mmCIF file of C-alpha atoms and ligand atoms in Angstrom:
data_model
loop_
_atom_site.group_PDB
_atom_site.id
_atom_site.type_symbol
_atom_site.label_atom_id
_atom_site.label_comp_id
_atom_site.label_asym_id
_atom_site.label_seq_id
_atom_site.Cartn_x
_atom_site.Cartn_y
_atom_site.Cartn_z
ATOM 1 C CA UNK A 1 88.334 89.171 81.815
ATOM 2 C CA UNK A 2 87.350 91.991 79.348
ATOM 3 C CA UNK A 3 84.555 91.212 77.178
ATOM 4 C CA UNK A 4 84.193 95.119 75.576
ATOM 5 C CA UNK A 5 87.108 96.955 73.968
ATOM 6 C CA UNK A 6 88.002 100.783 73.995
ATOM 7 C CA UNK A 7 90.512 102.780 72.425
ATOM 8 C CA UNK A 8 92.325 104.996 74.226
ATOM 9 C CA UNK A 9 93.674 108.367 72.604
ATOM 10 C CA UNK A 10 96.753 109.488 74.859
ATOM 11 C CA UNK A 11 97.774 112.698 73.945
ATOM 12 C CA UNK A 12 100.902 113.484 76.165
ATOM 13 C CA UNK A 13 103.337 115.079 74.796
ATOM 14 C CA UNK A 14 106.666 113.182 74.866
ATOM 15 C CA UNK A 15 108.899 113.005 77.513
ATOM 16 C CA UNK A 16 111.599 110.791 77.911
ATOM 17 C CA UNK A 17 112.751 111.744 81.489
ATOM 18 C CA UNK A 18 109.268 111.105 82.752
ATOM 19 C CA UNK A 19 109.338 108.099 80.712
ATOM 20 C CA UNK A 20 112.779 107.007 82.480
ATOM 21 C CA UNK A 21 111.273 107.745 86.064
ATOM 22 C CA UNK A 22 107.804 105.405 85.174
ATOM 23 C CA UNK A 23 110.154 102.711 84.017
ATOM 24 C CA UNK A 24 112.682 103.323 87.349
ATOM 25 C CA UNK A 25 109.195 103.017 89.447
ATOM 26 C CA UNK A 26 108.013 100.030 87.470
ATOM 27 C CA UNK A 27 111.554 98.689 88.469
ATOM 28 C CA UNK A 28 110.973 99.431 91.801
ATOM 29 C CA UNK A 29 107.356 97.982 92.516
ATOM 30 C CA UNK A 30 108.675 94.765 91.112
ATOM 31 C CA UNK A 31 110.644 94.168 93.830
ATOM 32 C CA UNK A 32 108.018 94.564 96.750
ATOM 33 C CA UNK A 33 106.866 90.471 95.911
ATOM 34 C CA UNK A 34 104.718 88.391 94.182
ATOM 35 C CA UNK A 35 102.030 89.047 96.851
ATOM 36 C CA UNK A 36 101.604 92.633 95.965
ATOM 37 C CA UNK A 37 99.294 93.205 93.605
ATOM 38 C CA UNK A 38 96.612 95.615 94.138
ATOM 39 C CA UNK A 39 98.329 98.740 94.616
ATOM 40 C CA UNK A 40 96.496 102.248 95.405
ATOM 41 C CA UNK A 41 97.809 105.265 94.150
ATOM 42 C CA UNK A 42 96.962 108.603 95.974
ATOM 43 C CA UNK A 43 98.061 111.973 97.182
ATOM 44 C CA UNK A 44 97.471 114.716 100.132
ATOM 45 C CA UNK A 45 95.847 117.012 97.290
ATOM 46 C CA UNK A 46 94.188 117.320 94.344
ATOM 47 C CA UNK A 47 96.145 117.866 90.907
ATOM 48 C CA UNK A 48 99.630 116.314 91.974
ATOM 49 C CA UNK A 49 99.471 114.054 89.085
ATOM 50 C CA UNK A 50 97.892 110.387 90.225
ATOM 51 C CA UNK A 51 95.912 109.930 87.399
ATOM 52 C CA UNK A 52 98.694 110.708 84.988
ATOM 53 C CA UNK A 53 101.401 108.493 87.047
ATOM 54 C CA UNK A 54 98.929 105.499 87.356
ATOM 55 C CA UNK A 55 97.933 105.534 83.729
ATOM 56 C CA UNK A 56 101.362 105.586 82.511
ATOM 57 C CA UNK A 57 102.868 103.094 84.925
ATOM 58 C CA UNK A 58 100.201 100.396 83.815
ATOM 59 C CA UNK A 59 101.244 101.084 80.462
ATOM 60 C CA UNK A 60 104.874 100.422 81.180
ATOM 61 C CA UNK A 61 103.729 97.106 83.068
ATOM 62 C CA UNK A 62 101.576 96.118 79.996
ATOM 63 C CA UNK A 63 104.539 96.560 78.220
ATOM 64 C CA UNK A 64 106.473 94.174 80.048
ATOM 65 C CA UNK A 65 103.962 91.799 79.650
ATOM 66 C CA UNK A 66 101.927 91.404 82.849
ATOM 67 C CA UNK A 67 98.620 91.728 82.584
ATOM 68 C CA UNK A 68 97.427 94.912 84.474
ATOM 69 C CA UNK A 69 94.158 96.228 85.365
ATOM 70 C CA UNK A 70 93.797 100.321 85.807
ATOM 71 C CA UNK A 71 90.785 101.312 88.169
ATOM 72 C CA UNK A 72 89.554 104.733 88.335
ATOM 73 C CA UNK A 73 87.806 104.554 91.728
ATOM 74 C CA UNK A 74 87.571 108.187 91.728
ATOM 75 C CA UNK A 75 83.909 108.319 91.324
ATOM 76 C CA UNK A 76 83.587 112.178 93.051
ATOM 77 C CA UNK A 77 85.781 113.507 89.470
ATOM 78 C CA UNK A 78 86.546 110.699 86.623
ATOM 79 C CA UNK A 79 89.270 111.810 84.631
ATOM 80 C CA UNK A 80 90.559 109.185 81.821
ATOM 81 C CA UNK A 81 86.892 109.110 79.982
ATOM 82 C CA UNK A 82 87.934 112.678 78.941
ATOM 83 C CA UNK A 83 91.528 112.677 79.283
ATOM 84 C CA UNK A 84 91.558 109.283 76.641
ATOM 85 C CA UNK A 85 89.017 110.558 74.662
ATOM 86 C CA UNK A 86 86.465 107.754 75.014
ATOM 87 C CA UNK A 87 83.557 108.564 72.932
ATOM 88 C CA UNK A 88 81.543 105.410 73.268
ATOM 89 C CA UNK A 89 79.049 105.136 76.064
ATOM 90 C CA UNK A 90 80.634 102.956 79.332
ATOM 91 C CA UNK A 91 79.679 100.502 82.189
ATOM 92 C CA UNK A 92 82.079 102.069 85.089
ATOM 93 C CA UNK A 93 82.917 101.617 88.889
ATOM 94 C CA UNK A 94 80.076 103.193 90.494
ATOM 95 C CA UNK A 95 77.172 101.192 88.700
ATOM 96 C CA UNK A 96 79.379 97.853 89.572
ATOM 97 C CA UNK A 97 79.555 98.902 93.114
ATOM 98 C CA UNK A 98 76.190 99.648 93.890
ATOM 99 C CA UNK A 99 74.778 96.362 91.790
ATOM 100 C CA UNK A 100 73.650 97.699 88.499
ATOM 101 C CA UNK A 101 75.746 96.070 86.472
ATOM 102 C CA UNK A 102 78.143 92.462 87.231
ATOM 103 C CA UNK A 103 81.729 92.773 87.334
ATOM 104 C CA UNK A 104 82.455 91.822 83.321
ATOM 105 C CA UNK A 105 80.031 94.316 81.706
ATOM 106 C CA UNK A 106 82.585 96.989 83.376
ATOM 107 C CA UNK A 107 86.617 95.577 82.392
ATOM 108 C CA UNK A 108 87.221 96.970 79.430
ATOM 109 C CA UNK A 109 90.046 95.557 77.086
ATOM 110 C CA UNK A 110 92.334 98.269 75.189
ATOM 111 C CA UNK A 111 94.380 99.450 72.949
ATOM 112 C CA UNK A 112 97.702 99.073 74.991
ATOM 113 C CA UNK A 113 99.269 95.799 75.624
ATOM 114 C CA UNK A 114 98.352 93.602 78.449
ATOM 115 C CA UNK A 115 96.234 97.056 79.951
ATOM 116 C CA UNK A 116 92.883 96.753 80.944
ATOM 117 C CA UNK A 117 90.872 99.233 82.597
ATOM 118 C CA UNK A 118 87.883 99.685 84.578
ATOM 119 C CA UNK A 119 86.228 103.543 85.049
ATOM 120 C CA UNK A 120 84.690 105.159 87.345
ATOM 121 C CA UNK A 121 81.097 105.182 86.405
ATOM 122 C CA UNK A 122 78.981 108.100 86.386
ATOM 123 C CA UNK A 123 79.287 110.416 89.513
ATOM 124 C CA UNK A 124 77.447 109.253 92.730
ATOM 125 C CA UNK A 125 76.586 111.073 95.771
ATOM 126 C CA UNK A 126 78.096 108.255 98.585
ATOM 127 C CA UNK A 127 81.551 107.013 96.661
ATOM 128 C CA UNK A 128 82.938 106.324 100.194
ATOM 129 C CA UNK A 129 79.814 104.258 101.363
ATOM 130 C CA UNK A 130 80.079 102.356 97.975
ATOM 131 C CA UNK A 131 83.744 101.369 98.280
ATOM 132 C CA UNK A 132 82.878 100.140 102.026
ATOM 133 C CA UNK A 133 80.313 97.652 101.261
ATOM 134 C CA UNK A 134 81.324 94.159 99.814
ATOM 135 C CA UNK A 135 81.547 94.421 96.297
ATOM 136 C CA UNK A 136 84.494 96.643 96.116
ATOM 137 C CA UNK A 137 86.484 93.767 98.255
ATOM 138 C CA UNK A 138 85.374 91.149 96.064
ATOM 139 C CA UNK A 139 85.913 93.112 92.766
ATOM 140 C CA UNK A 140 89.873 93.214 94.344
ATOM 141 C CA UNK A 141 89.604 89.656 95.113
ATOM 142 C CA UNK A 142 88.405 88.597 91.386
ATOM 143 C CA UNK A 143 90.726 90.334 89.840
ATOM 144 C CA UNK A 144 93.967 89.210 91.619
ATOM 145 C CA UNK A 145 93.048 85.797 90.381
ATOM 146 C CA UNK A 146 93.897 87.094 86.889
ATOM 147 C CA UNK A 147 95.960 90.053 86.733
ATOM 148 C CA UNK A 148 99.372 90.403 87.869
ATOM 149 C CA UNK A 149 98.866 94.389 88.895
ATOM 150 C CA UNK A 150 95.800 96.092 89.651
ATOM 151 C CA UNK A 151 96.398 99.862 89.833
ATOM 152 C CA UNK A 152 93.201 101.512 91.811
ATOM 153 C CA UNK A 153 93.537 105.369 91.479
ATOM 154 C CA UNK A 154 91.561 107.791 94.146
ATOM 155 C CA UNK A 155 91.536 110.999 95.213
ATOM 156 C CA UNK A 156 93.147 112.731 97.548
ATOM 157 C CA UNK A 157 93.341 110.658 100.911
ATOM 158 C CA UNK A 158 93.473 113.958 103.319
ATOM 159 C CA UNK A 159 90.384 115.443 102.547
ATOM 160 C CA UNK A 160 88.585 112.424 101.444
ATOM 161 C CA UNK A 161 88.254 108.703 103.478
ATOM 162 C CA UNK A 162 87.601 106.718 99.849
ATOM 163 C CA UNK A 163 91.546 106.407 98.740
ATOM 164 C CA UNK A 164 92.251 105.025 103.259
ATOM 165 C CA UNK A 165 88.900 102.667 102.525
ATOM 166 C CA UNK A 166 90.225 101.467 99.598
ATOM 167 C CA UNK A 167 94.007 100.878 100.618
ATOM 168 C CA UNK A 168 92.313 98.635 103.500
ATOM 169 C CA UNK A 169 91.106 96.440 100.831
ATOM 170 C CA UNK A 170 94.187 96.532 98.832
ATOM 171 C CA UNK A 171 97.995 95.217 99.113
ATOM 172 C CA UNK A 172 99.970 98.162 99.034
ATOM 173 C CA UNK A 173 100.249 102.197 98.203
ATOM 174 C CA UNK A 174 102.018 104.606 97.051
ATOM 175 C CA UNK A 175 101.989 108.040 97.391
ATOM 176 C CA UNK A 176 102.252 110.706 95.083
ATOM 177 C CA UNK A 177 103.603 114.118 96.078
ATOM 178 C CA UNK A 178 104.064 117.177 94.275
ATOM 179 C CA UNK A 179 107.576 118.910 94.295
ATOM 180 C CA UNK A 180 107.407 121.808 96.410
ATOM 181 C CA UNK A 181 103.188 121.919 97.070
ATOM 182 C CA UNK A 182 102.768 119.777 99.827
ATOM 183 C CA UNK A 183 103.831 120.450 103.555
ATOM 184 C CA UNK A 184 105.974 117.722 105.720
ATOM 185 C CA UNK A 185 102.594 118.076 107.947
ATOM 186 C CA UNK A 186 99.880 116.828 104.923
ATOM 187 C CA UNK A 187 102.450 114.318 104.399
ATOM 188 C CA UNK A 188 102.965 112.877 107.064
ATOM 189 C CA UNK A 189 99.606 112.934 107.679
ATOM 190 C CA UNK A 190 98.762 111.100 104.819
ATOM 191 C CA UNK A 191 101.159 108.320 105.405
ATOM 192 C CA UNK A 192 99.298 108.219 108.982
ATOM 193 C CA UNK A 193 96.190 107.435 106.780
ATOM 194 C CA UNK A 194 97.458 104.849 104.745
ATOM 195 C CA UNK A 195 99.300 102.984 107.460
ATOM 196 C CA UNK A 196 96.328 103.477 109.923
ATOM 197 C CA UNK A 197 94.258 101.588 106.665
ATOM 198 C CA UNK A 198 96.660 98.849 106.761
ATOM 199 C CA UNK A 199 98.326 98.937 103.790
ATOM 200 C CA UNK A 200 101.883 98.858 103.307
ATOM 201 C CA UNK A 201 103.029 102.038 101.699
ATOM 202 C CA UNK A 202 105.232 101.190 98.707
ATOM 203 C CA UNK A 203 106.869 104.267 98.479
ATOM 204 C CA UNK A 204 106.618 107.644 97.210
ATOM 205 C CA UNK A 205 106.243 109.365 93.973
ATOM 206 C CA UNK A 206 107.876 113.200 93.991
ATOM 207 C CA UNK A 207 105.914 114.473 91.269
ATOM 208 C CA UNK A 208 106.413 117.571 89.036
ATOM 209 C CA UNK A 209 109.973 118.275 89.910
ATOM 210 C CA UNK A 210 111.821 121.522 88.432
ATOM 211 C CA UNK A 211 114.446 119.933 86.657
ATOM 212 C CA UNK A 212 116.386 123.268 86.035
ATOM 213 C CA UNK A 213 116.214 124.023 89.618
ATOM 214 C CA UNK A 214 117.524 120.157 90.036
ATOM 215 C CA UNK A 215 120.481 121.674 87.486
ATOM 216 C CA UNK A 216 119.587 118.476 84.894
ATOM 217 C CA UNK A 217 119.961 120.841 81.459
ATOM 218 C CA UNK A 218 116.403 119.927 80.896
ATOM 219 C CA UNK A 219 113.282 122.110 81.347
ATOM 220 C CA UNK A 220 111.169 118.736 81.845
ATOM 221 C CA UNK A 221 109.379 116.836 85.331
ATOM 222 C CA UNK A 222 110.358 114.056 85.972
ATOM 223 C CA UNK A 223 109.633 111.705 89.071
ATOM 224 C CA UNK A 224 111.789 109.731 92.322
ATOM 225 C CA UNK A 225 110.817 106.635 93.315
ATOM 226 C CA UNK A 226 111.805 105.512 96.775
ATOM 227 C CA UNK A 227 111.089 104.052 99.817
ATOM 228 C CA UNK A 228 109.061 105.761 102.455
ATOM 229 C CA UNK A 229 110.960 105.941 105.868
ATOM 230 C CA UNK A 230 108.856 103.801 108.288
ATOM 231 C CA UNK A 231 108.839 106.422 111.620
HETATM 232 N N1 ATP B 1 104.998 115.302 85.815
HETATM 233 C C1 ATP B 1 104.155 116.243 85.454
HETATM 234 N N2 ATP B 1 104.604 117.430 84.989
HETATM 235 C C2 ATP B 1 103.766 118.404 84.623
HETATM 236 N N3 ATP B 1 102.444 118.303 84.687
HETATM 237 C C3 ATP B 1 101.928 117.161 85.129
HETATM 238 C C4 ATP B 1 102.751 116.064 85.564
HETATM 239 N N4 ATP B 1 101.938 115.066 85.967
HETATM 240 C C5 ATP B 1 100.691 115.516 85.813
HETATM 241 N N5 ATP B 1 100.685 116.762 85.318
HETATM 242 C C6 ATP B 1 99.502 117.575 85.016
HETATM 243 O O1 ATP B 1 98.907 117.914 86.255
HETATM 244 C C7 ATP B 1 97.486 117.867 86.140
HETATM 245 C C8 ATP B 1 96.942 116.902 87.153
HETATM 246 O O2 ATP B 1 97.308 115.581 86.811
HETATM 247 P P1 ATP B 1 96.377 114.372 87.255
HETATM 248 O O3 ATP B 1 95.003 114.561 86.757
HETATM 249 O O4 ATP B 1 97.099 113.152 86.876
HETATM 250 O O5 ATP B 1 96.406 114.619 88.806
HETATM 251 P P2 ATP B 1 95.507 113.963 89.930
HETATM 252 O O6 ATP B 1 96.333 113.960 91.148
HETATM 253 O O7 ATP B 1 94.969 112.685 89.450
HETATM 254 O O8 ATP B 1 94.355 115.031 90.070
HETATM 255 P P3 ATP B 1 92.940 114.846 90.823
HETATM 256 O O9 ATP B 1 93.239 114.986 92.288
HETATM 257 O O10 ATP B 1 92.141 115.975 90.288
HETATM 258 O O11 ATP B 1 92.425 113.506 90.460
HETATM 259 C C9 ATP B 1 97.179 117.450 84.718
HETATM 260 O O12 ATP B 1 96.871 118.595 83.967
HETATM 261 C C10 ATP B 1 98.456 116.810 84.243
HETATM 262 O O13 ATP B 1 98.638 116.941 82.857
HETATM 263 MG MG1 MG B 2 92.999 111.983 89.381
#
């Protein structure tokens, strides 16, 4: 769908146990059906590492060759323009959503196999309002026809409504949650959130875990991937 390219500088240092845990999640989202394909990805707070697991896991899906579509709909703090070192001036989210620009001056084709992406834009004042009104829904809709995954990362769902407004749009979610930060309370309340928006919740994402404390002889985070218990 991409008719503009970018190249995208990633410059993560290796790790091959948080390598293992994407590939054990991209194992794991395979198996919730043909049917789910737009998939939010969000957290209780800021920081616990959405952007970073949703970049890396559409990578790993490129790589398996589905065609995958990464959307920064975090329009209140875009992070890969700066985090991939895009130099070249964009078309992102926010101008899409509020009719500036149509829906192909914003996919851009990359670098990585199969991986598309879409960005957020530059910062407006009423993300939430944005993401409500029709275009957002049709965006999802336009986009299933051709990609097998679309990955839609947002902020932080307890502070925020835009990651709850998006998941009612989208198939499924699935929750990131950083290793020893967040309270059973946030979390639970953020599953309330997502299953009050409709969505199915994939699962869960425990984020930054000590792996010494875990007693793995490695000093590196890695990630668990597993279902969420439906209470
Ligand atoms: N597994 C990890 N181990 C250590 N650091 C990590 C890990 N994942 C992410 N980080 C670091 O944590 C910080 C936050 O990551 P990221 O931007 O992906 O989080 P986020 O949840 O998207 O944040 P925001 O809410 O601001 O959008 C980054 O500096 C990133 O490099
Ligand atoms: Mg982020």
């Amino acid at each position: 769908m991409a008719i503009q390219r970018v190249i995208l500088t990633d410059s993560r240092k290796e790790d091959v146990f948080y390598e293992e845990a994407i590939k054990t999640l991209r194992t794991n989202m395979q198996f919730s059906g043909v049917e789910t394909k737009s998939i939010v990805l969000t957290s209780c707070y800021p920081n616990e590492g959405k952007s970073d697991v949703a970049f890396q896991l559409a990578v790993e899906i490129g790589k398996m060759g589905k065609r995958v579509l990464i959307i920064d709909a975090d329009i209140r703090k875009s992070s890969y323009i700066k985090r991939y070192q895009i130099k070249q001036k964009t078309n992102g989210l926010s101008q899409y959503l509020s009719g500036q620009v149509a829906l192909e001056e914003i996919i851009y084709s990359t670098n990585y196999r199969n991986l598309e992406i879409i960005f957020s834009g530059p910062y407006a004042p009423n993300p939430s309002e944005l993401l409500e009104q029709g275009r957002f829904g049709r965006l999802i809709e336009e986009t299933r026809k051709v990609y097998d995954y679309i990955l839609i990362d947002t902020p932080p769902i307890i502070s925020m409504s835009d990651a709850a407004i998006a998941a009612k749009q989208c198939d499924g979610a699935i929750l990131v949650i950083e290793s020893e930060a967040v309270s059973r309370r946030d979390a639970m309340k953020a599953k309330e959130q997502l299953t009050k928006s409709g969505c199915k919740i994939l699962g869960a994402v425990l984020n930054k875990v000590d792996m010494k404390k875990e007693k793995y002889y490695s000093k590196y985070n890695s990630y668990y991937y597993g279902k969420s218990k439906q209470e």
